[in-house]
Structures are given as structure tokens and as C-alpha cells.
PDB file of C-alpha atoms in Angstrom:
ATOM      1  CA  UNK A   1     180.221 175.120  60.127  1.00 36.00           C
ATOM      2  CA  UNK A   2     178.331 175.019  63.357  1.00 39.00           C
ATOM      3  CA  UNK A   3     176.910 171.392  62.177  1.00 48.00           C
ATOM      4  CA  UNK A   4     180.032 169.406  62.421  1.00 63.00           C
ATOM      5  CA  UNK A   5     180.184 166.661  64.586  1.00 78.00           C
ATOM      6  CA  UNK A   6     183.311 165.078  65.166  1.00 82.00           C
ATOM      7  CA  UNK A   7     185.316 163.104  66.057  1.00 95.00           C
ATOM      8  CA  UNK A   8     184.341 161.380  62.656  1.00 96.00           C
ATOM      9  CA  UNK A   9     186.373 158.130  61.564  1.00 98.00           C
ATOM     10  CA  UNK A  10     187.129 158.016  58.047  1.00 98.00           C
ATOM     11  CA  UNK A  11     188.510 154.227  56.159  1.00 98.00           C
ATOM     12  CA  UNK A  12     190.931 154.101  53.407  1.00 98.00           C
ATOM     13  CA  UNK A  13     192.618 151.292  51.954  1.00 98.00           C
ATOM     14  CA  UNK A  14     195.603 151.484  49.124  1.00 98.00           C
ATOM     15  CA  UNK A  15     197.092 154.404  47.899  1.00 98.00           C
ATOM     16  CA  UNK A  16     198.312 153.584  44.930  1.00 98.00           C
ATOM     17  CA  UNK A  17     200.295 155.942  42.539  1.00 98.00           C
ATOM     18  CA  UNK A  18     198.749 154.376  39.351  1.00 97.00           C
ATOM     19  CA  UNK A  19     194.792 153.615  39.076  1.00 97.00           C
ATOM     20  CA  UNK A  20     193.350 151.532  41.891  1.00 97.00           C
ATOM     21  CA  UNK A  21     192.526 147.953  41.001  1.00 96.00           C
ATOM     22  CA  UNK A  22     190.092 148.250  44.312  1.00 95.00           C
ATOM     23  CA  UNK A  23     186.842 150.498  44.303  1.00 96.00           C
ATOM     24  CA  UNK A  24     188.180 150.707  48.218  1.00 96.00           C
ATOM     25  CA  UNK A  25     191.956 152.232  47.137  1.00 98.00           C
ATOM     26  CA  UNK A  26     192.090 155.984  46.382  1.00 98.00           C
ATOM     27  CA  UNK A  27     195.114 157.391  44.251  1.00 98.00           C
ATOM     28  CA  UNK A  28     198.004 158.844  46.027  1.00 98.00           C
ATOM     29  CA  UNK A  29     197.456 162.176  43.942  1.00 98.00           C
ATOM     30  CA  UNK A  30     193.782 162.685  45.394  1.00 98.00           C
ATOM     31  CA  UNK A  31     194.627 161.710  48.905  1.00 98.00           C
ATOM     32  CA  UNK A  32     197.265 164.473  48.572  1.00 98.00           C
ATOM     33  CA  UNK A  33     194.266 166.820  48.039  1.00 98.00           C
ATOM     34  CA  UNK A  34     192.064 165.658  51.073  1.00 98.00           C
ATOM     35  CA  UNK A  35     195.135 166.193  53.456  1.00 98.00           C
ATOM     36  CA  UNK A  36     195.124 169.839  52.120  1.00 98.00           C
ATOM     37  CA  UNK A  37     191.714 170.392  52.376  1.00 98.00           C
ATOM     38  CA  UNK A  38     191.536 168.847  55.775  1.00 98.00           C
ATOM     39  CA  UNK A  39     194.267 171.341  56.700  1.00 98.00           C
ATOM     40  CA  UNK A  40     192.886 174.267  55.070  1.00 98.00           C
ATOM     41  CA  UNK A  41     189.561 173.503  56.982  1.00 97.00           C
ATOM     42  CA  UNK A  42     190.658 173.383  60.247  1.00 97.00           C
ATOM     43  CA  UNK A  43     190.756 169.826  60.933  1.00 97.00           C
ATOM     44  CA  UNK A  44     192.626 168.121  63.361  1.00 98.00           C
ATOM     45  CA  UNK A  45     193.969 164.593  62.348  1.00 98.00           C
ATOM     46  CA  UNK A  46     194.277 162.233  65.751  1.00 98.00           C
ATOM     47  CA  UNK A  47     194.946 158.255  66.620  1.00 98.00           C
ATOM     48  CA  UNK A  48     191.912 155.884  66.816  1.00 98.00           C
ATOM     49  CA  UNK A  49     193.364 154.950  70.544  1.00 98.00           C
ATOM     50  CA  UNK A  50     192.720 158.673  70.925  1.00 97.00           C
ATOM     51  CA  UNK A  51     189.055 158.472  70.866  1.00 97.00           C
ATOM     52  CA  UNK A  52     189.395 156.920  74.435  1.00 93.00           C
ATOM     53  CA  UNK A  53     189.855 160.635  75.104  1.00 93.00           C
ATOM     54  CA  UNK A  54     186.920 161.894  73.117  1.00 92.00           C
ATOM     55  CA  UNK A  55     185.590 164.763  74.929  1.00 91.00           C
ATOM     56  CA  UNK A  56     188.902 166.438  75.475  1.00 94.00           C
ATOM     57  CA  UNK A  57     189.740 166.281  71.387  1.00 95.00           C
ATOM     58  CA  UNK A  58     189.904 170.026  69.486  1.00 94.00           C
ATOM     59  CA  UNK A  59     186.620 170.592  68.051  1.00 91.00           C
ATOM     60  CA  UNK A  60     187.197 169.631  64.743  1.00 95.00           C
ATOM     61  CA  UNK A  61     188.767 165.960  64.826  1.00 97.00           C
ATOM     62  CA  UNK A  62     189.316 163.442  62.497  1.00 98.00           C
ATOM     63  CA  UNK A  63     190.496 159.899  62.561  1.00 98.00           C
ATOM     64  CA  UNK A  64     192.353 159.019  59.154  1.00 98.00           C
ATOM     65  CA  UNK A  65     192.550 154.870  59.366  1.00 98.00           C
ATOM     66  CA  UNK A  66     193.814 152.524  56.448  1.00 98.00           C
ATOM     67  CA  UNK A  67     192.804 148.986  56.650  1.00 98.00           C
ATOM     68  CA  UNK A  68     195.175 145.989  55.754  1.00 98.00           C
ATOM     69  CA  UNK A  69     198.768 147.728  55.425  1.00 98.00           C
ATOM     70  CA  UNK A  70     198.904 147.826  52.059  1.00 98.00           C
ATOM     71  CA  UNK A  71     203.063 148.782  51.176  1.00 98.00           C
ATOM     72  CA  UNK A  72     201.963 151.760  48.551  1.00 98.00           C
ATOM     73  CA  UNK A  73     200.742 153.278  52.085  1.00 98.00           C
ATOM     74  CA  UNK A  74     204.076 154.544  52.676  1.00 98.00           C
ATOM     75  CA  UNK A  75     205.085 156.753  49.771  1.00 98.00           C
ATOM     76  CA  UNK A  76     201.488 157.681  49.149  1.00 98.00           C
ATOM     77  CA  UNK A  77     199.924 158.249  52.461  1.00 98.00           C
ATOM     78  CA  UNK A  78     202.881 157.919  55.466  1.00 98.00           C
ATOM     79  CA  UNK A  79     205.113 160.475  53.945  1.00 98.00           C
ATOM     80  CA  UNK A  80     202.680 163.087  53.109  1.00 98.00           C
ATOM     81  CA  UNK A  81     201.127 162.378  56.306  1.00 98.00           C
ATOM     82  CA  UNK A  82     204.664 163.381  58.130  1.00 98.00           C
ATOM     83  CA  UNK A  83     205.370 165.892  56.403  1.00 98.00           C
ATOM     84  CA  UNK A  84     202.466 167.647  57.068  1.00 98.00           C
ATOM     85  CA  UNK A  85     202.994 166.853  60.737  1.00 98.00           C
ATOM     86  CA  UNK A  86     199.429 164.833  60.584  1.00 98.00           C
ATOM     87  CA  UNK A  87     198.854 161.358  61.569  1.00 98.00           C
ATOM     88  CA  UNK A  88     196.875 158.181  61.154  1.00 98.00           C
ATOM     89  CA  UNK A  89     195.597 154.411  62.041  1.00 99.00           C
ATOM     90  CA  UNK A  90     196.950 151.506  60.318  1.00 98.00           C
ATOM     91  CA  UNK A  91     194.898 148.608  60.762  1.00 98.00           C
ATOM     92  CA  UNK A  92     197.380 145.943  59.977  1.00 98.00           C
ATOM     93  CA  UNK A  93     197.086 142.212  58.718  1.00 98.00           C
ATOM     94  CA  UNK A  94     199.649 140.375  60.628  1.00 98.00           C
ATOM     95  CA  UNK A  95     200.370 137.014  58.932  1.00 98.00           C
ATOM     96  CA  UNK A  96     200.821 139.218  55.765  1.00 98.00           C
ATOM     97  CA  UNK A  97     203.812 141.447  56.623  1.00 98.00           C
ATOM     98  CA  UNK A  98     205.967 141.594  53.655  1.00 98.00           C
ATOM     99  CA  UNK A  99     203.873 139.675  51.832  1.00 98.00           C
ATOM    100  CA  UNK A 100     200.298 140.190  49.715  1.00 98.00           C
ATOM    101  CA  UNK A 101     197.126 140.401  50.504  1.00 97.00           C
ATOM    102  CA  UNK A 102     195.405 137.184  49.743  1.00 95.00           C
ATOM    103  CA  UNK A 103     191.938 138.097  49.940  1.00 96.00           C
ATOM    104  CA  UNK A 104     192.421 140.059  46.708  1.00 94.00           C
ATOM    105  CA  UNK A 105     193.002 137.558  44.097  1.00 89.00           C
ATOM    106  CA  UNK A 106     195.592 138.047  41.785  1.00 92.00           C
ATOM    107  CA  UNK A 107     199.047 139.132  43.166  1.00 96.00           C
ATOM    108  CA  UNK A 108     200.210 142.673  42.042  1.00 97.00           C
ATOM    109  CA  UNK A 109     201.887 145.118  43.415  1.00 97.00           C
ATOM    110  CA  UNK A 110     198.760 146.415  44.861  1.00 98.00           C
ATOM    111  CA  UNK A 111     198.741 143.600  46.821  1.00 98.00           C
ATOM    112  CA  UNK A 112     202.083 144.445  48.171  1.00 98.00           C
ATOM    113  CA  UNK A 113     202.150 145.003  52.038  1.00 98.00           C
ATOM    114  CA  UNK A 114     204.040 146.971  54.229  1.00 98.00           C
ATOM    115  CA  UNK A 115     207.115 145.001  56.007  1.00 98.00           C
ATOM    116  CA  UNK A 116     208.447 145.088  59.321  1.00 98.00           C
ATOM    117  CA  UNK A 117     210.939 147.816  58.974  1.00 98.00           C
ATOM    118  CA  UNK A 118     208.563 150.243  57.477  1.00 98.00           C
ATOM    119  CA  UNK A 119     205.674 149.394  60.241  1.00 98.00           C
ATOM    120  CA  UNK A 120     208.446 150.375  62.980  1.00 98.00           C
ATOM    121  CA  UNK A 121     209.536 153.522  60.935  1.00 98.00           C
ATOM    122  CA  UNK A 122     205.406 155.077  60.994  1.00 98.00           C
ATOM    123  CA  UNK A 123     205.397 154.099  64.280  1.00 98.00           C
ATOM    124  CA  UNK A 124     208.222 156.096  65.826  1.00 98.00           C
ATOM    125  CA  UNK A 125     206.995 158.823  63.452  1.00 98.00           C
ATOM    126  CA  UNK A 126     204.062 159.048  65.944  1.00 98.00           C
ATOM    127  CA  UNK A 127     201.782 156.773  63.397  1.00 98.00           C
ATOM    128  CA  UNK A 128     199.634 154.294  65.057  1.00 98.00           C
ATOM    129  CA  UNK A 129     200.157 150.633  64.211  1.00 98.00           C
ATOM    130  CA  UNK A 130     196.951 148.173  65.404  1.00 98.00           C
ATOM    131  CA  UNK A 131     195.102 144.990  64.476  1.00 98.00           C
ATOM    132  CA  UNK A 132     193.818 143.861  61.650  1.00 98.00           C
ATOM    133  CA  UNK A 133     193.428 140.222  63.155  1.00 98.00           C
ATOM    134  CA  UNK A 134     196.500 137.490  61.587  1.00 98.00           C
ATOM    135  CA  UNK A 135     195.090 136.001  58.388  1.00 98.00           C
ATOM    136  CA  UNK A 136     191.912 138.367  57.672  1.00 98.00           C
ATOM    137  CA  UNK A 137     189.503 136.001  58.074  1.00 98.00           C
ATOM    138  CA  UNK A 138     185.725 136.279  57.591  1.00 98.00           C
ATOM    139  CA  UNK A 139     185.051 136.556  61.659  1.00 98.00           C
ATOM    140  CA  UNK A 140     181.646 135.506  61.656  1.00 97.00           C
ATOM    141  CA  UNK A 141     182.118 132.666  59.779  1.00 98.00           C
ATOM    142  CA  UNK A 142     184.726 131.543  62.728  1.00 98.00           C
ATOM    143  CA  UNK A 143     184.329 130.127  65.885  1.00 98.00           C
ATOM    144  CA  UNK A 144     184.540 132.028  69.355  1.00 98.00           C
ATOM    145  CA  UNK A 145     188.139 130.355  70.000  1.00 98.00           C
ATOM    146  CA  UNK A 146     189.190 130.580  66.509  1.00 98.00           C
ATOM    147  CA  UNK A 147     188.459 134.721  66.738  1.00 98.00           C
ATOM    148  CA  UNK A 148     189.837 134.739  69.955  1.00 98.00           C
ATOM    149  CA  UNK A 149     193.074 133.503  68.412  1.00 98.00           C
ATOM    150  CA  UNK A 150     193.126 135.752  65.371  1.00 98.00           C
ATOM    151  CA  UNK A 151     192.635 138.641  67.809  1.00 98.00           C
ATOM    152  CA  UNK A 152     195.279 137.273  70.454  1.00 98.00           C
ATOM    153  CA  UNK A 153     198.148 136.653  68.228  1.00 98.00           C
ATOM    154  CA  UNK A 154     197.471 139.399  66.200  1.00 98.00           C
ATOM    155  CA  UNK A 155     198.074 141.807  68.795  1.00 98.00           C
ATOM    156  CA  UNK A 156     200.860 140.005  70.149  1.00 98.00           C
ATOM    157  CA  UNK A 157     203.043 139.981  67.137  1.00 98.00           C
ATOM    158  CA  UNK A 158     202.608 144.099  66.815  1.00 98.00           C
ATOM    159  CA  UNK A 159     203.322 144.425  70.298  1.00 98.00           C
ATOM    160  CA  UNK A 160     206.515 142.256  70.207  1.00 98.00           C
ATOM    161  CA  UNK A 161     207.541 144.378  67.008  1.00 98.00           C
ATOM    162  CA  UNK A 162     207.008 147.844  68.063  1.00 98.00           C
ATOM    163  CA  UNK A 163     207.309 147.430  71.980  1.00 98.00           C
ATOM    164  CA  UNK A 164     204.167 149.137  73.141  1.00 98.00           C
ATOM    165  CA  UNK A 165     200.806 148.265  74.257  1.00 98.00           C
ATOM    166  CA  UNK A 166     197.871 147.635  71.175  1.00 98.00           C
ATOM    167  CA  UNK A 167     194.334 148.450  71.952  1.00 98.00           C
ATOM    168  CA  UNK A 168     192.956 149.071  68.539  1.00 98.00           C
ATOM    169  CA  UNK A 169     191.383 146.588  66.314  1.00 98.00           C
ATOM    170  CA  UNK A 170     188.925 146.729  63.017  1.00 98.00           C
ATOM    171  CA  UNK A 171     187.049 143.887  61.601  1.00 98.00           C
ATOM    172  CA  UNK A 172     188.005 141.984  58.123  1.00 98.00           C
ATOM    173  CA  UNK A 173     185.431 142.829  55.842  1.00 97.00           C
ATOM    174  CA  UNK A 174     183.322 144.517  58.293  1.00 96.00           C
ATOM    175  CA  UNK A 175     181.886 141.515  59.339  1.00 97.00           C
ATOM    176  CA  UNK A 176     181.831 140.128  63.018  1.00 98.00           C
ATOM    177  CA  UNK A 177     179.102 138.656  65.082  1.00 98.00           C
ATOM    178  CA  UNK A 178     178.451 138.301  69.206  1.00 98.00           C
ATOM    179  CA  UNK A 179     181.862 136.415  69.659  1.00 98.00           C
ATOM    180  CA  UNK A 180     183.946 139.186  67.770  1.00 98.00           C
ATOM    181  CA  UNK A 181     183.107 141.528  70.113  1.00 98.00           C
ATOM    182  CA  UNK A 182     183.210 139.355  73.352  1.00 98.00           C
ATOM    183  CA  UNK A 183     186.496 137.764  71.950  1.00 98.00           C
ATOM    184  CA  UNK A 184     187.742 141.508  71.320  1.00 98.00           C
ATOM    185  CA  UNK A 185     187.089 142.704  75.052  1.00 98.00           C
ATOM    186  CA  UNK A 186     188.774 139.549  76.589  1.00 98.00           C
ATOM    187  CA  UNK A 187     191.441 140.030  74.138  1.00 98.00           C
ATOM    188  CA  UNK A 188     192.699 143.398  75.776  1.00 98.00           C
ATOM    189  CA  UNK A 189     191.505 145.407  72.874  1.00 98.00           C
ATOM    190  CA  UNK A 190     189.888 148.976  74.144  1.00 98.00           C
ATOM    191  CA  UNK A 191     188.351 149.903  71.397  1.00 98.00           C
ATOM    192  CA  UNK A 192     187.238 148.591  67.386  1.00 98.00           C
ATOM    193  CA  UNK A 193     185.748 149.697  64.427  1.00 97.00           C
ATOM    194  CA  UNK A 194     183.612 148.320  61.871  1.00 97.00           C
ATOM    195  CA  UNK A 195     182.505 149.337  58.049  1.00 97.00           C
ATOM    196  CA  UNK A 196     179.010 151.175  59.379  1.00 96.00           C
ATOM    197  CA  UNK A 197     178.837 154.726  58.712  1.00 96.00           C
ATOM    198  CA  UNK A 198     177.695 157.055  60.950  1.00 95.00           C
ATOM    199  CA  UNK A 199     178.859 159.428  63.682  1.00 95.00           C
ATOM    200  CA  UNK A 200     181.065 158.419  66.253  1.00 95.00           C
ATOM    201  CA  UNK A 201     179.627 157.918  69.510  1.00 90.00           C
ATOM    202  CA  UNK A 202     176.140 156.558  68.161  1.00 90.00           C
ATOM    203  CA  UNK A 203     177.285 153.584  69.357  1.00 91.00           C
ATOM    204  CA  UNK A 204     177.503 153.386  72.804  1.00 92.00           C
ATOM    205  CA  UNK A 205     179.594 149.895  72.314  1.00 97.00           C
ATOM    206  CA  UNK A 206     183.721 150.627  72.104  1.00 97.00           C
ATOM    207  CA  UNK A 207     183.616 147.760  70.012  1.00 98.00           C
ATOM    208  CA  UNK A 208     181.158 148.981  67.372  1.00 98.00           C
ATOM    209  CA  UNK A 209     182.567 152.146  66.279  1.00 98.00           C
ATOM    210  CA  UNK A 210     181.569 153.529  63.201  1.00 97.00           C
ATOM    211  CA  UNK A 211     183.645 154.717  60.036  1.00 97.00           C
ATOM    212  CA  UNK A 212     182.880 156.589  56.814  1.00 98.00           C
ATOM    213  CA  UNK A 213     184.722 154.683  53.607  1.00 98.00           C
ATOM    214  CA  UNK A 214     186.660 156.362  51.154  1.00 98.00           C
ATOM    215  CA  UNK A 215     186.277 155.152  47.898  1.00 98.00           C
ATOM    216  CA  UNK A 216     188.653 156.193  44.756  1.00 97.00           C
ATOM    217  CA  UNK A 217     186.409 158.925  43.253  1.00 95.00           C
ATOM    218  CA  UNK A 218     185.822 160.391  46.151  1.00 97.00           C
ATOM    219  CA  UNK A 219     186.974 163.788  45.337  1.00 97.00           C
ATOM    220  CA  UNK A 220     188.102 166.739  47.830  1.00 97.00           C
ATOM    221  CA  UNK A 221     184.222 167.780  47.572  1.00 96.00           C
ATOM    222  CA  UNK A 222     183.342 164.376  48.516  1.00 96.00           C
ATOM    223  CA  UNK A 223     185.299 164.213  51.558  1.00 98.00           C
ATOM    224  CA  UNK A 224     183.758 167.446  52.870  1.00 97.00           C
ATOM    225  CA  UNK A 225     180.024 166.068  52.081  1.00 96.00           C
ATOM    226  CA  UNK A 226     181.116 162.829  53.942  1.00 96.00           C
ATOM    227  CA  UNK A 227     182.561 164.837  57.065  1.00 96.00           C
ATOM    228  CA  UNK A 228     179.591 166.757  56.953  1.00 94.00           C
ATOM    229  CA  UNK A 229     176.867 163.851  56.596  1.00 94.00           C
ATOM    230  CA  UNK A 230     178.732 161.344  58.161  1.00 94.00           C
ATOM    231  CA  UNK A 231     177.507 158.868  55.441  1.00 95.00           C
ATOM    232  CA  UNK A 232     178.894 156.616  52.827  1.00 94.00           C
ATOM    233  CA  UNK A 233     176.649 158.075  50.072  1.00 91.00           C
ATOM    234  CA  UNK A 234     176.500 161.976  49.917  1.00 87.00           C
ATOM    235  CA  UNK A 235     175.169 162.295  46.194  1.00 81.00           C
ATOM    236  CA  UNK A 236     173.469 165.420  45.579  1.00 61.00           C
ATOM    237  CA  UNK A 237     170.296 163.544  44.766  1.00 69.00           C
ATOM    238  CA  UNK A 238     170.323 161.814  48.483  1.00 60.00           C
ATOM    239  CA  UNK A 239     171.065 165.067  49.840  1.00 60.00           C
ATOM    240  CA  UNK A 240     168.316 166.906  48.185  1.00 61.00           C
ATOM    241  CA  UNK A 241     165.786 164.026  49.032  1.00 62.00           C
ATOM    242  CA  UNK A 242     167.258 164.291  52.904  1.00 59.00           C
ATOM    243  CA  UNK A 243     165.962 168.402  52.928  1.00 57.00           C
ATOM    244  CA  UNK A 244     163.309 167.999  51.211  1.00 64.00           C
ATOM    245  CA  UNK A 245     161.971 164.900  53.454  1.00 59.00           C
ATOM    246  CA  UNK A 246     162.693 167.431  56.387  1.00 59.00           C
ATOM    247  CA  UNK A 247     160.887 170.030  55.202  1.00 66.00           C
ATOM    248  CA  UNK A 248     158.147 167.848  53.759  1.00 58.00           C
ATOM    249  CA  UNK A 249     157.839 166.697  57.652  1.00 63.00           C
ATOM    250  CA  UNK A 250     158.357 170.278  59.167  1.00 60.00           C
ATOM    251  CA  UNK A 251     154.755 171.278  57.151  1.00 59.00           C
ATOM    252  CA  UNK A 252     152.861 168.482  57.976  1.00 59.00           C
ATOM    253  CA  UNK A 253     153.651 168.929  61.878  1.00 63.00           C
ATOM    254  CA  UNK A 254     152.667 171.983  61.804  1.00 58.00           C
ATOM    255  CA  UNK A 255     149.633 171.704  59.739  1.00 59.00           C
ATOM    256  CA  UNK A 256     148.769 169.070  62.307  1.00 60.00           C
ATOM    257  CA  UNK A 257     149.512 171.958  64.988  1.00 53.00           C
ATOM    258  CA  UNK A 258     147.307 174.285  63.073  1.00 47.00           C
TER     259      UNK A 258
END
């Protein structure tokens, strides 16, 4: 597939063995199925801190991150992920290690997140641990101090836990103004992502990096359309309106040449 462009950044949430409560969580059964199709089809799973290194990545490279550090991450995406020798980001919400994830409502065991022990376990495993700020806050509802803070003691929590440097950070919700990325730089961060699809590197900011969501239909078919497209939506109607605009322009240019 001489149209692949990668590296491409892909976001997951949960993994849940049961039925996601989340539109965001995939089940741990499907996952299964996109590691074996990303192994069947060449791909190439590496770190988000990796894509400091972008040009000398294998051909085919993908980013697998998970957002929050949900605890059903471990049996349903860590393990597999080991065993297959593959490897991923974990985006992690540091005030809420051990505990739930707030921002969801109801407590369930969805909600659960991964604790200290298990963090330091995917992270000698060769698993990248990184920011998800302290208290997932709305950013740009926040002042510049206030993110600066969130992103500051984030990071150095994780670095006191796992004893190595962390340069990776995603947004809460997406959302971040100005300040979130000036407050990211001076924060010692090298890199973050946010919830805007697209390819990587059609951002010229480190600090704007683009990621394709995973939502829980999103079958092994899916996932190829989305490495392929690089977009959130690859429905067979979009896709058919995307060729057909392309040829549509192709005739009238050259009509126009004619």
C-alpha cells in the first residue's frame, strides 16, 4: 500500500472485557483483533517520545496511545501488548492513581485506574508511561499558572515513580488554548498530542500533534480505513463522496485545459 503515511497516532481509552459504558472504550476482545491485524500488516508499533525520531522510524509505524490509565488497560491491552512483543503510550491522570476517573460520573469499575505498582510493571516492560496533567482539568478553561501547575506536578510525580525523564503529554478532553502549549514547552515536555485527526507531521508544532480516535465499533476493517485515511470518520459514504469529489475536480481541470 504505496499510500500509507505514517507514523500515524492512534487514541484509545478503556479496554474493558464487558461492553464499554464510553463510546471512547473499545472491548478487550476487538482490540485483540487490531493487534493481529496490525501485525499481519506489517506494522510497526513505537513510543510517542519516539516520534522525536521520526524520519529514522520503519516505514510502516504506528503509535498505539491510551488516554487516562484506565486499570482494565492491563489485562486487556498491556498483556496482549507484551506478549506480542508490541508496545504503547499511556497518557496517565496523576491525582487519580488507584483511584476513578471523576470526569465520568458514576463510579464503576470502568472507572477503575491503574495503580502505582502496575504503572511501574508496563514501564519496565518497555511501555511508555507520560502525562495526562494531575486532576484532568478542562485546560482552557484554566489559567496560564494553573496549567502550568497541572503540567509541572504531573510530570513530576511519574518521574519520581518510575525514575526516568517524561517528555510526553496529551490534553484532557482535547481542549487547550495559547497557554497549554506555552505552559507545555516551559514545562520540559518535548512533545503533545491533541484529539485532531490527521497525519502526523501536518503540524509543524510538537505540541499539536495529531491522533486518530478509536471508538468501540471500530472493527479490524475500521482500523485499516483509519490508518489509511488518517481520519476519525472513514464511512463508506465519506469515502465514496472523497473519490468522487476528486474525480469530479480532475474533469473540470481539464475541461478548463481543453
Amino acid at each position: 500500500m504505496s499510500h500509507i503515511r505514517s507514523p500515524i497516532i492512534l487514541m484509545y481509552h478503556g479496554t474493558p472485557d464487558e461492553t464499554p459504558d464510553s463510546v471512547y472504550s473499545i472491548k478487550s476482545q476487538v482490540f485483540a483483533k487490531h493487534l493481529k491485524y496490525l501485525q499481519q500488516n506489517g506494522w510497526t508499533t513505537v513510543l510517542f517520545k519516539d516520534l522525536d525520531k521520526a524520519q529514522s522510524l520503519p516505514e510502516k509505524s504506528v503509535v498505539l496511545t491510551f488516554d487516562d490509565g484506565y486499570k482494565n488497560n492491563f489485562q486487556g491491552a498491556f498483556l496482549p501488548l507484551a506478549e506480542r512483543g508490541m508496545k504503547a503510550s499511556w497518557f496517565i491522570t496523576t491525582d487519580c492513581i488507584g483511584g476513578h476517573a471523576h470526569w465520568l460520573g458514576k463510579i464503576s469499575r470502568q472507572t477503575q485506574m491503574l495503580d502505582a505498582a502496575q504503572l511501574l510493571e508496563m514501564h519496565s516492560a518497555g511501555m511508555e508511561i507520560a502525562s495526562h496533567t494531575c486532576s484532568h482539568p478542562d485546560l482552557s478553561l484554566l489559567s496560564y499558572d494553573q496549567q502550568l501547575a497541572e503540567f509541572e506536578t504531573a510530570k513530576k510525580v511519574l518521574e519520581n515513580l518510575l525514575c526516568t525523564p517524561v517528555t510526553s503529554l496529551a490534553y484532557p478532553f482535547g481542549r487547550f488554548n495559547a497557554d497549554s502549549i506555552a505552559a507545555a514547552d516551559r514545562s520540559g515536555y518535548s512533545r503533545a498530542c491533541t484529539t485532531r485527526p490527521g497525519w502526523f507531521g501536518s503540524e509543524n508544532n510538537p505540541f499539536l500533534v495529531r491522533r486518530i480516535a478509536i471508538f468501540s465499533n471500530d472493527s479490524a476493517s475500521v482500523l485499516a480505513r483509519k490508518l489509511a485515511y488518517a481520519d476519525n470518520d472513514v464511512s463508506w459514504r465519506k469515502i465514496v463522496n472523497y473519490y468522487t469529489g476528486r474525480i469530479l475536480s480532475k474533469l473540470h481541470i481539464e475541461a478548463g485545459i481543453q
